[in-house]
XYZ file of C-alpha atoms in Angstrom:
689
model
C 40.360 2.106 -21.122
C 37.273 1.515 -18.722
C 38.802 4.062 -16.546
C 39.612 1.814 -13.598
C 42.722 2.839 -11.429
C 44.944 0.028 -10.090
C 43.583 -0.383 -6.136
C 46.777 0.560 -3.862
C 48.095 -2.229 -1.265
C 45.676 -1.671 1.690
C 46.819 -1.408 5.425
C 45.475 -4.258 7.536
C 42.277 -3.833 8.856
C 41.212 -3.452 12.308
C 39.687 -7.199 12.978
C 36.370 -6.821 15.737
C 37.158 -9.068 18.771
C 34.296 -11.361 18.065
C 36.007 -12.097 14.294
C 39.281 -12.285 15.934
C 38.476 -15.449 17.441
C 37.241 -17.258 14.217
C 40.811 -16.269 12.554
C 43.120 -19.189 12.957
C 46.968 -18.740 12.932
C 46.796 -20.881 9.184
C 44.589 -18.423 7.574
C 47.037 -15.406 9.237
C 49.813 -17.439 7.300
C 48.313 -17.547 4.140
C 47.585 -13.760 3.727
C 51.380 -12.971 5.328
C 52.576 -15.095 1.964
C 50.896 -12.343 -0.303
C 53.127 -10.201 1.265
C 56.483 -12.148 0.770
C 59.318 -10.390 -1.301
C 60.198 -13.379 -3.579
C 57.197 -13.534 -6.607
C 57.669 -16.977 -6.634
C 57.016 -17.651 -2.844
C 53.917 -15.281 -3.645
C 52.419 -17.389 -6.695
C 53.196 -20.601 -4.794
C 51.024 -19.461 -1.746
C 48.108 -18.056 -4.008
C 48.034 -21.487 -5.435
C 48.230 -22.956 -1.785
C 45.239 -20.383 -0.645
C 43.054 -21.468 -3.828
C 43.172 -25.163 -2.371
C 42.467 -24.512 1.097
C 39.354 -22.146 0.361
C 37.665 -25.153 -1.896
C 34.345 -25.737 -0.142
C 35.595 -23.917 3.026
C 33.049 -21.306 3.649
C 34.612 -20.678 7.128
C 38.200 -20.130 5.644
C 36.723 -17.968 2.906
C 35.157 -15.587 5.882
C 38.568 -15.780 7.576
C 40.704 -14.908 4.707
C 38.535 -11.714 3.682
C 38.364 -10.737 7.435
C 42.163 -10.289 7.183
C 42.048 -8.326 4.109
C 43.073 -11.096 1.864
C 40.815 -8.965 -1.513
C 42.406 -6.017 -1.637
C 46.214 -7.392 -1.405
C 44.698 -10.051 -4.158
C 43.128 -7.230 -6.298
C 46.453 -5.403 -6.036
C 48.176 -8.359 -7.328
C 45.925 -9.124 -9.946
C 45.878 -5.466 -11.526
C 49.923 -5.181 -11.709
C 51.734 -5.300 -14.819
C 54.516 -6.428 -13.238
C 52.799 -9.721 -12.009
C 53.144 -12.410 -13.849
C 50.056 -13.797 -16.175
C 49.965 -16.645 -13.638
C 50.045 -15.159 -10.792
C 47.436 -12.544 -12.119
C 45.438 -15.614 -13.462
C 45.359 -17.511 -9.894
C 44.401 -14.590 -8.153
C 41.158 -14.036 -10.400
C 40.361 -18.016 -9.389
C 41.009 -17.402 -5.742
C 38.745 -14.711 -5.848
C 36.226 -16.297 -7.965
C 36.443 -19.512 -5.357
C 36.177 -16.245 -2.495
C 33.004 -15.152 -4.470
C 31.275 -18.873 -4.078
C 30.744 -18.206 -0.415
C 27.921 -16.565 0.964
C 26.513 -13.267 0.440
C 28.121 -11.320 3.076
C 31.624 -12.805 0.951
C 29.655 -11.352 -2.251
C 29.125 -7.482 -0.524
C 33.030 -7.761 0.601
C 34.341 -8.326 -2.973
C 32.038 -5.380 -4.147
C 32.753 -3.078 -1.687
C 36.462 -3.556 -2.405
C 35.382 -2.505 -6.002
C 36.325 -6.178 -7.715
C 34.082 -5.474 -10.634
C 36.304 -2.627 -12.102
C 39.354 -4.898 -11.367
C 37.891 -7.490 -13.059
C 36.763 -5.285 -15.829
C 40.188 -4.009 -16.155
C 41.165 -7.199 -16.731
C 39.290 -8.269 -19.685
C 41.750 -5.516 -21.275
C 44.498 -8.038 -21.090
C 45.252 -10.296 -24.552
C 45.659 -13.512 -22.963
C 42.366 -16.050 -23.117
C 43.271 -17.992 -19.842
C 43.409 -15.154 -17.789
C 40.118 -13.773 -19.399
C 38.433 -16.465 -18.722
C 39.220 -16.452 -14.783
C 38.325 -12.559 -15.069
C 35.306 -13.728 -16.638
C 34.248 -16.951 -14.306
C 35.110 -14.368 -11.485
C 32.568 -11.832 -13.024
C 29.604 -14.275 -13.392
C 29.572 -15.685 -10.004
C 30.048 -12.158 -8.357
C 26.910 -10.991 -11.017
C 24.456 -13.759 -10.313
C 24.516 -13.093 -6.691
C 21.248 -11.180 -5.940
C 23.279 -8.815 -3.570
C 25.136 -7.336 -6.410
C 24.162 -4.057 -7.912
C 23.741 -4.688 -11.752
C 23.740 -1.602 -12.871
C 27.721 -1.758 -12.242
C 27.748 -3.525 -15.240
C 26.724 -0.554 -17.362
C 28.659 2.123 -15.605
C 31.185 2.496 -18.274
C 29.535 2.837 -21.493
C 32.927 0.775 -23.064
C 31.861 -2.412 -21.081
C 29.533 -3.503 -23.262
C 30.869 -3.496 -26.656
C 34.309 -5.353 -25.491
C 32.623 -8.105 -24.060
C 30.257 -8.021 -26.947
C 33.987 -8.371 -29.182
C 35.369 -11.356 -26.605
C 32.209 -13.609 -27.283
C 33.629 -15.023 -30.283
C 36.844 -15.777 -27.890
C 36.207 -19.149 -26.303
C 32.936 -21.056 -25.519
C 34.103 -20.115 -22.088
C 33.854 -16.430 -22.644
C 30.436 -17.280 -24.598
C 29.091 -18.971 -21.414
C 30.165 -16.633 -18.693
C 29.184 -13.488 -20.848
C 25.564 -14.615 -21.596
C 25.299 -16.023 -18.295
C 26.506 -12.204 -17.152
C 23.880 -10.867 -19.933
C 21.192 -12.642 -18.563
C 21.659 -12.119 -15.105
C 22.427 -8.526 -15.696
C 19.167 -7.257 -17.804
C 16.315 -6.422 -15.818
C 13.105 -4.962 -16.554
C 12.499 -2.368 -13.607
C 9.464 -0.644 -12.293
C 10.000 3.237 -12.868
C 7.257 3.882 -10.267
C 4.112 2.128 -8.298
C 2.035 0.587 -11.005
C 4.048 2.835 -13.404
C 5.879 2.097 -16.271
C 8.819 -0.334 -17.309
C 12.074 1.310 -17.994
C 13.855 -1.201 -20.543
C 16.758 0.629 -20.213
C 19.460 -2.514 -19.899
C 17.520 -4.143 -22.950
C 18.020 -1.488 -25.321
C 21.525 -0.933 -23.946
C 22.506 -4.544 -25.180
C 20.487 -4.536 -27.919
C 21.785 -1.244 -29.470
C 25.167 -3.236 -28.696
C 24.589 -5.735 -31.084
C 23.072 -8.557 -28.660
C 20.772 -10.530 -30.810
C 23.346 -10.518 -33.780
C 26.203 -12.110 -31.109
C 24.116 -14.095 -29.528
C 21.895 -15.718 -31.684
C 24.722 -18.293 -33.369
C 25.366 -19.753 -29.925
C 21.857 -21.038 -29.911
C 23.246 -23.726 -31.878
C 26.192 -23.734 -30.609
C 27.800 -27.199 -29.899
C 28.073 -27.012 -26.014
C 25.159 -27.151 -23.853
C 25.905 -24.489 -21.372
C 26.946 -22.031 -24.328
C 23.324 -22.803 -25.998
C 21.101 -22.860 -22.695
C 22.478 -19.056 -21.322
C 22.127 -17.541 -24.946
C 18.251 -18.821 -24.597
C 18.013 -17.566 -21.627
C 19.459 -13.975 -22.426
C 16.939 -13.688 -25.512
C 14.056 -14.506 -22.806
C 15.354 -11.267 -20.730
C 15.593 -9.401 -23.775
C 12.307 -10.295 -24.925
C 10.081 -9.190 -21.740
C 7.566 -6.698 -22.216
C 9.751 -5.357 -25.375
C 8.124 -4.836 -28.629
C 11.219 -3.953 -30.415
C 13.717 -6.966 -29.221
C 11.052 -9.081 -30.095
C 9.833 -7.630 -33.474
C 13.660 -8.168 -34.597
C 13.368 -11.640 -33.095
C 10.475 -12.683 -35.397
C 12.566 -11.640 -38.371
C 16.298 -13.557 -37.216
C 17.827 -16.592 -39.207
C 19.749 -18.788 -36.860
C 21.352 -21.203 -39.730
C 19.175 -20.531 -42.249
C 16.122 -21.677 -39.657
C 13.874 -18.615 -38.262
C 14.739 -17.733 -34.831
C 10.969 -18.971 -33.820
C 11.740 -22.606 -35.019
C 14.636 -23.034 -33.240
C 13.059 -22.360 -30.185
C 9.972 -24.664 -30.701
C 12.650 -27.471 -31.518
C 14.010 -26.557 -27.976
C 10.946 -27.471 -26.440
C 10.560 -31.022 -28.036
C 10.186 -33.756 -25.263
C 13.251 -34.846 -25.638
C 15.287 -31.963 -24.553
C 15.979 -30.988 -21.048
C 13.677 -29.411 -18.950
C 15.002 -26.105 -18.202
C 15.646 -25.925 -22.174
C 11.698 -26.637 -22.934
C 10.672 -24.106 -20.368
C 13.115 -21.391 -21.118
C 12.329 -21.938 -24.899
C 8.391 -21.497 -23.898
C 9.139 -18.577 -22.454
C 11.179 -16.876 -25.048
C 7.822 -17.116 -27.640
C 5.614 -16.500 -24.823
C 7.381 -13.263 -24.420
C 7.326 -12.847 -27.740
C 4.087 -13.264 -28.295
C 2.580 -10.647 -25.382
C 4.844 -8.076 -27.019
C 2.636 -8.392 -30.158
C 5.415 -10.028 -32.332
C 3.467 -13.565 -32.473
C -0.078 -14.061 -33.102
C -1.923 -15.690 -30.020
C -3.353 -18.128 -32.473
C -0.068 -18.967 -34.049
C 0.877 -22.955 -34.314
C 3.647 -22.079 -32.179
C 2.340 -20.879 -29.710
C -1.446 -22.756 -29.413
C 0.231 -26.697 -30.133
C 3.593 -25.986 -29.443
C 4.129 -23.302 -26.154
C 0.987 -23.708 -24.515
C 0.799 -27.708 -24.020
C 4.781 -27.413 -23.303
C 3.551 -24.894 -20.348
C 1.058 -27.188 -19.609
C 3.190 -29.915 -19.124
C 5.391 -28.230 -16.558
C 2.483 -28.074 -13.996
C 2.243 -32.039 -13.506
C 3.373 -33.095 -10.340
C 6.207 -34.837 -12.066
C 8.307 -31.762 -12.035
C 10.318 -30.128 -9.833
C 8.626 -27.223 -7.455
C 10.759 -24.842 -9.344
C 9.780 -26.228 -12.511
C 6.267 -26.216 -11.726
C 6.056 -22.686 -9.904
C 7.903 -21.509 -13.541
C 5.372 -23.287 -15.792
C 2.327 -21.935 -14.037
C 3.452 -18.378 -13.710
C 4.656 -18.325 -17.410
C 1.214 -20.360 -18.672
C -0.845 -17.333 -16.196
C 1.316 -14.581 -18.386
C 0.875 -15.786 -21.651
C -3.039 -16.499 -21.861
C -3.906 -13.339 -19.251
C -4.910 -10.761 -22.140
C -6.070 -13.956 -24.430
C -9.915 -15.735 -23.886
C -9.024 -18.625 -26.974
C -5.910 -19.227 -24.707
C -7.953 -19.331 -21.772
C -10.125 -21.958 -23.491
C -8.143 -24.585 -24.651
C -5.265 -24.362 -21.842
C -8.495 -25.308 -19.588
C -9.282 -28.008 -21.266
C -5.611 -29.201 -21.867
C -4.421 -32.328 -19.590
C -7.033 -31.398 -16.835
C -5.043 -28.378 -15.959
C -7.557 -27.035 -13.513
C -7.756 -30.053 -11.642
C -3.429 -30.603 -11.769
C -3.600 -27.006 -10.493
C -5.285 -28.491 -6.955
C -1.909 -30.495 -6.406
C -0.288 -27.386 -6.051
C -2.083 -27.056 -2.260
C -1.552 -30.712 -1.621
C 2.462 -30.383 -1.992
C 4.820 -31.779 -0.306
C 1.839 -34.137 0.662
C 2.548 -37.241 3.241
C 2.936 -39.781 0.006
C 5.483 -37.846 -1.693
C 7.937 -39.578 -3.402
C 10.644 -37.074 -2.361
C 13.175 -39.352 -1.068
C 15.996 -36.345 -0.818
C 15.820 -35.263 2.553
C 17.796 -31.847 1.124
C 14.815 -31.389 -1.455
C 12.070 -32.337 0.701
C 13.627 -29.471 3.156
C 14.048 -26.808 0.083
C 10.439 -27.587 -1.370
C 8.653 -27.598 2.192
C 10.167 -23.867 2.734
C 8.925 -22.969 -0.652
C 5.474 -24.982 -1.011
C 3.835 -21.479 -0.703
C 5.386 -20.419 -3.858
C 3.310 -23.406 -5.497
C 0.139 -22.008 -3.652
C 1.399 -18.437 -4.950
C 1.702 -20.091 -8.926
C -1.599 -21.592 -8.786
C -3.321 -18.826 -7.426
C -2.742 -16.767 -10.240
C -2.552 -19.466 -13.065
C -6.531 -19.927 -11.798
C -6.813 -15.706 -11.675
C -5.978 -15.543 -15.467
C -7.913 -19.032 -16.461
C -10.767 -17.552 -15.112
C -10.345 -13.823 -16.338
C -13.313 -13.606 -19.252
C -15.012 -17.015 -19.647
C -17.832 -17.777 -17.157
C -17.600 -22.002 -17.682
C -14.240 -21.955 -16.290
C -14.687 -19.814 -13.560
C -17.556 -22.358 -12.618
C -15.149 -25.096 -13.291
C -12.554 -23.742 -11.027
C -14.909 -22.517 -7.770
C -15.893 -26.426 -8.208
C -12.918 -28.030 -7.950
C -12.301 -29.067 -4.527
C -11.974 -26.842 -1.218
C -11.073 -23.951 -3.730
C -12.626 -21.507 -2.009
C -11.567 -22.773 1.545
C -8.351 -22.404 0.160
C -8.798 -19.143 -1.213
C -10.064 -17.725 1.606
C -7.091 -18.945 3.509
C -4.275 -17.468 1.169
C -5.950 -14.222 1.970
C -4.425 -14.517 5.367
C -1.260 -16.554 4.477
C 1.630 -14.990 5.995
C 3.297 -14.883 2.634
C 2.569 -11.264 1.337
C 3.187 -12.596 -2.695
C 0.595 -15.312 -1.817
C -2.183 -12.871 -0.621
C -1.982 -10.849 -3.603
C -2.121 -13.642 -5.513
C -4.934 -15.023 -3.440
C -6.923 -12.029 -4.033
C -6.165 -11.707 -7.606
C -7.953 -14.889 -8.188
C -10.413 -13.810 -5.866
C -10.523 -10.582 -8.376
C -10.928 -13.172 -11.772
C -14.123 -15.007 -10.076
C -15.938 -11.764 -8.748
C -16.502 -10.900 -12.134
C -19.321 -13.766 -12.238
C -22.822 -12.570 -11.475
C -23.375 -16.063 -10.542
C -20.348 -16.825 -8.244
C -20.923 -13.668 -6.554
C -24.443 -14.858 -5.740
C -23.224 -19.110 -4.853
C -19.651 -19.335 -3.515
C -18.510 -16.136 -2.827
C -21.807 -15.655 -0.464
C -21.938 -19.153 0.495
C -18.026 -19.126 2.005
C -18.284 -15.205 3.293
C -15.050 -14.331 1.697
C -16.096 -10.339 2.181
C -15.072 -10.867 5.700
C -11.103 -11.995 4.946
C -11.249 -9.386 2.202
C -12.394 -6.324 4.409
C -9.721 -7.642 7.022
C -6.996 -7.569 4.385
C -8.276 -3.999 3.448
C -6.968 -2.860 6.927
C -3.705 -2.933 6.735
C -1.778 -4.115 3.576
C 0.822 -2.412 1.003
C -0.692 -0.867 -1.929
C -0.298 -3.431 -4.572
C -2.436 -6.015 -2.532
C -4.493 -2.459 -1.970
C -5.479 -2.245 -5.115
C -6.182 -5.542 -5.976
C -8.188 -6.113 -2.805
C -10.315 -2.700 -3.271
C -10.998 -3.895 -7.539
C -12.317 -7.293 -5.820
C -14.735 -5.163 -3.231
C -15.707 -2.778 -6.030
C -17.475 -6.390 -7.652
C -18.788 -7.367 -4.293
C -20.948 -4.171 -3.532
C -22.821 -4.675 -6.882
C -26.751 -4.475 -6.736
C -27.052 -8.040 -7.382
C -24.365 -9.329 -4.826
C -25.869 -10.890 -1.488
C -22.505 -9.492 0.255
C -23.335 -5.786 -0.165
C -25.207 -5.640 2.575
C -23.220 -7.468 5.204
C -20.120 -5.181 4.032
C -22.695 -2.588 4.245
C -23.256 -3.174 7.816
C -19.476 -3.757 8.471
C -18.618 -0.065 8.380
C -16.874 -0.008 4.953
C -17.957 3.511 3.738
C -15.268 5.052 6.055
C -12.383 2.763 4.775
C -13.482 3.627 1.082
C -13.306 7.199 1.633
C -9.972 7.385 3.269
C -9.485 5.191 -0.063
C -10.074 8.433 -2.343
C -7.137 10.278 -0.423
C -4.725 8.204 -1.533
C -1.601 9.057 -3.810
C -2.264 6.400 -5.979
C -4.866 7.254 -8.767
C -5.599 3.538 -8.966
C -6.606 3.601 -5.209
C -8.717 6.546 -5.158
C -10.625 5.227 -8.617
C -11.545 2.160 -6.550
C -12.219 3.855 -3.510
C -14.545 6.111 -4.893
C -15.946 3.378 -7.834
C -16.903 0.886 -4.728
C -18.847 3.814 -3.034
C -20.584 4.568 -6.776
C -21.568 0.721 -6.586
C -22.664 1.216 -3.266
C -24.793 4.585 -3.987
C -26.505 2.882 -6.870
C -30.234 2.181 -6.154
C -29.499 2.765 -2.331
C -31.653 3.876 0.440
C -31.789 7.440 1.451
C -29.890 6.386 4.677
C -26.744 4.735 2.586
C -26.371 8.091 0.114
C -26.669 10.483 3.482
C -23.835 8.231 5.358
C -21.659 8.042 1.876
C -22.262 12.479 1.053
C -21.099 12.986 5.236
C -17.992 10.550 5.500
C -16.933 11.453 1.854
C -17.118 15.694 2.943
C -18.344 17.965 0.296
C -14.832 19.064 0.029
C -13.268 15.884 -1.068
C -16.460 15.193 -3.212
C -15.043 18.674 -5.025
C -11.512 17.806 -4.980
C -12.335 14.579 -6.561
C -14.375 16.512 -9.523
C -11.109 18.042 -10.418
C -8.711 14.968 -9.881
C -6.325 15.386 -12.796
C -6.659 11.464 -13.649
C -9.653 10.954 -15.874
C -10.514 7.449 -14.243
C -11.188 8.788 -10.484
C -12.995 11.899 -12.409
C -15.807 9.656 -14.377
C -16.089 7.993 -11.409
C -16.529 10.511 -9.089
C -19.376 11.577 -11.913
C -20.860 8.395 -11.305
C -20.915 8.386 -7.640
C -22.614 11.780 -7.909
C -25.191 10.646 -10.786
C -26.376 8.094 -8.107
C -26.460 10.170 -5.456
C -28.874 11.950 -7.660
C -31.373 9.278 -8.400
C -34.977 9.225 -6.928
C -36.599 12.547 -6.985
C -36.849 12.700 -2.905
C -32.779 11.999 -3.365
C -32.321 14.588 -5.862
C -33.872 17.136 -3.825
C -32.569 16.296 -0.157
C -28.693 16.471 -1.740
C -29.335 19.320 -4.043
C -30.981 21.522 -1.121
C -27.814 21.164 1.063
C -24.982 20.885 -1.577
C -26.460 22.345 -4.902
C -24.938 25.385 -5.553
C -21.403 23.649 -5.379
C -22.474 21.212 -7.319
C -23.853 23.352 -9.585
C -20.760 25.089 -10.095
C -18.614 22.022 -10.423
C -20.647 20.911 -13.619
C -20.027 24.205 -15.204
C -16.467 24.250 -14.874
C -16.874 20.610 -16.079
C -18.676 21.983 -19.490
C -16.739 24.760 -19.427
C -13.161 22.912 -19.312
C -10.816 20.577 -21.958
C -12.764 17.388 -21.211
C -13.625 14.468 -22.803
C -17.127 13.863 -24.374
C -17.473 10.814 -21.920
C -16.829 13.310 -19.138
C -19.093 15.921 -20.512
C -21.888 13.745 -21.750
C -21.757 11.720 -17.945
C -22.011 15.616 -16.402
C -25.043 16.192 -18.690
C -26.575 13.337 -17.571
C -26.048 14.403 -14.147
C -27.660 17.625 -14.691
C -30.503 15.645 -16.615
C -31.145 13.858 -12.885
C -31.185 17.526 -11.569
C -33.801 18.524 -13.806
C -35.730 15.542 -12.719
C -36.210 16.576 -9.222
C -39.011 18.760 -7.816
C -37.362 21.506 -6.411
C -33.912 20.886 -7.547
C -34.724 21.950 -11.413
C -34.998 25.298 -10.156
C -31.105 25.644 -9.775
C -30.929 25.137 -13.135
C -34.221 27.452 -14.496
C -32.932 30.047 -12.234
C -29.279 29.626 -14.044
C -29.386 31.426 -17.147
C -25.813 30.554 -18.189
C -26.414 26.636 -17.384
C -29.255 27.303 -19.691
C -26.955 28.697 -22.599
C -24.717 25.777 -21.826
C -27.197 23.332 -22.588
C -28.694 24.804 -25.371
C -25.106 24.838 -26.760
C -24.587 20.983 -25.945
C -27.611 20.745 -27.756
C -26.267 21.772 -31.027
C -23.166 19.945 -30.513
C -21.745 17.492 -33.014
C -21.472 14.811 -30.893
C -24.878 13.066 -30.921
C -23.715 11.697 -27.377
C -23.640 14.822 -25.963
C -27.257 15.823 -28.171
C -28.990 13.325 -26.524
C -27.872 13.625 -22.963
C -28.401 17.527 -23.284
C -32.141 17.007 -24.665
C -32.969 14.691 -21.939
C -32.134 17.662 -19.811
C -34.319 19.737 -21.605
C -37.587 17.214 -21.719
C -36.825 16.718 -17.866
C -37.514 20.671 -17.436
C -40.880 20.729 -19.578
C -42.363 17.736 -18.577
C -46.161 18.575 -18.433
C -47.674 16.569 -15.341
C -45.400 18.491 -13.191
C -46.009 21.986 -10.949
C -44.908 24.977 -12.508
C -44.213 23.424 -16.286
C -46.106 26.176 -18.105
C -44.091 28.704 -16.883
C -40.883 26.288 -17.694
C -42.132 25.847 -21.296
C -42.611 29.395 -21.883
C -39.257 30.676 -20.616
C -37.310 27.963 -22.723
C -39.251 28.886 -25.585
C -38.488 32.316 -25.214
C -34.796 31.508 -24.924
C -34.871 29.524 -28.433
C -34.991 25.879 -27.286
C -38.267 24.780 -28.828
C -36.626 25.615 -32.283
C -33.573 23.947 -31.825
C -36.047 20.801 -30.499
C -37.999 21.117 -33.884
C -34.538 20.267 -35.782
C -33.664 17.852 -33.678
C -36.632 15.549 -34.880
C -34.989 15.538 -38.293
C -31.695 14.130 -37.074
C -30.590 11.126 -38.513
C -29.875 9.394 -34.956
C -32.743 7.539 -34.051
C -32.501 8.031 -30.563
C -32.249 12.103 -30.666
C -34.960 12.106 -33.328
C -37.287 10.104 -30.527
C -36.126 12.151 -27.535
C -36.784 15.294 -29.463
C -40.174 14.718 -30.559
C -41.387 12.974 -27.049
C -39.992 16.884 -25.762
C -41.799 18.550 -28.579
C -44.975 16.726 -27.556
C -44.758 18.210 -24.200
C -45.512 21.864 -25.852
C -48.620 20.291 -27.830
C -50.211 18.438 -25.082
């Protein structure tokens, strides 16, 4: 029914010499018994094998090397095998799967998944439960390709139909769903693809799993809850549906709220908080809803306390960061809840010398995973400080915070480095912090080092932060300039990633703002005219806008305007023409007309416009455009061309009068927009002076 064929008896595999040393005579004896002609002896052999492998990873590995798996799968699929034998085979396979990741890989390579899925078509409940238990163990391993669950379209509906058979089937199936429902990125910084969520949703996952939230079994309730958290993540369709679901007459959101009560197990509180967080972020629950403000947020803050286990603190902090990321009010509430900002400082001191951990295994685990706490703290600080100046100040004043960020930028873990630079980026939005903490700790140095050799994800965040450090009021701007950053930024503009191209050109735009001639010349030289004009035809509007912004900053102050236009005037005028003639947004065309207005302010550069009748006609067209922003920018351009105090103004005024510009200006003095009206009147006064 699932389109799975019975696996034939396998020949004995060739065993490598090194593996042979590990294989004992006892292990071979267990496998030999699987081939006994007497079915009763085979059954007893499988039962003995089951007892031998419990808790013995070496024995499991030996049996796999000796080829036990293909034979067990063959016996499991044979219709002539007794139900007891088939069930015991499934139990042994499940035990083998509980060994190492290499064991799982071997089982998957032997096609265990299709064989077990085929077994689910049997009517015997005990056999079904054994197959599901083994499938659960295989699928929760990180090395198992989850796509194997979705290969045959009949599998998911059949699993849904088995949910009602027993509490065991409910526990195993929901656990399989929770682990196999992955939301993937289609490309770098691209869109999330909810393919698995959609399949489960379309086959009635919500209706079938919702009643399990009030099951008498804690394990069933817990796995059902985990299912809903993965189904709702970044999924508006699922989240909007969940809001309207009733469980035993009670709204699902209220069921989740009850599960967050302090007397419930921590795992349940945390997972219920994740469900409500994801529903809120997907737009199904308002951020000011009581269930978010009074229940979910405080629950997640509780998870950050030092009384909680490391993994609970990590998950709590990361979920809280995600919940409040787009909402300034939630950030403000969180910042004053249970001293959260100072509580997070403990994440960097863990485990401390006076740690209460007495379990040596737990201490060893936590030492290996302490970097996850630092990563989570940086993420939460980044989210807390993304909008509010007072919160940013509170964060930077937390003990040794800036030193910790600087250390985080050079940690061995790429995830910690990324979280640290996210935190730095969030704080860099503050003018005050740029002028104080950032300058005092010379954060630009480790940031520049990070930019030299990092994955794209880190580069995007690091270059975004650099954009802020290059703003004109930042004391870091000068030392960054002296460090030779221009070449690096120009190389970013050639990236395949639109986000990196935007950041590279954005940083150059900030650098060129009110810069001296030397810096501007160096930018044009390093970028090269070919690349500059390639960026002016970039398909990404953000890249185009920032490139126009750079050009506008390069063409400011008359000596600079005249110098740039004397070297590159022809190409710049061509680029302006192409943009004004093309299918571009109002914002792009407005920025382009502002560049023309700057050119018109040059002493010699303005002649490039005055001698170009085609360009003058375009300006005339935009003065009569229906959009006020474009009218205003075009009028600025004419105003600069006819300004009285400059050489040749009379000739320019005469030419523009003959072309009908005075008539248009006269009409614009009656415009309803006050700014446009004033600009037109100012221009008209040049003719009357």
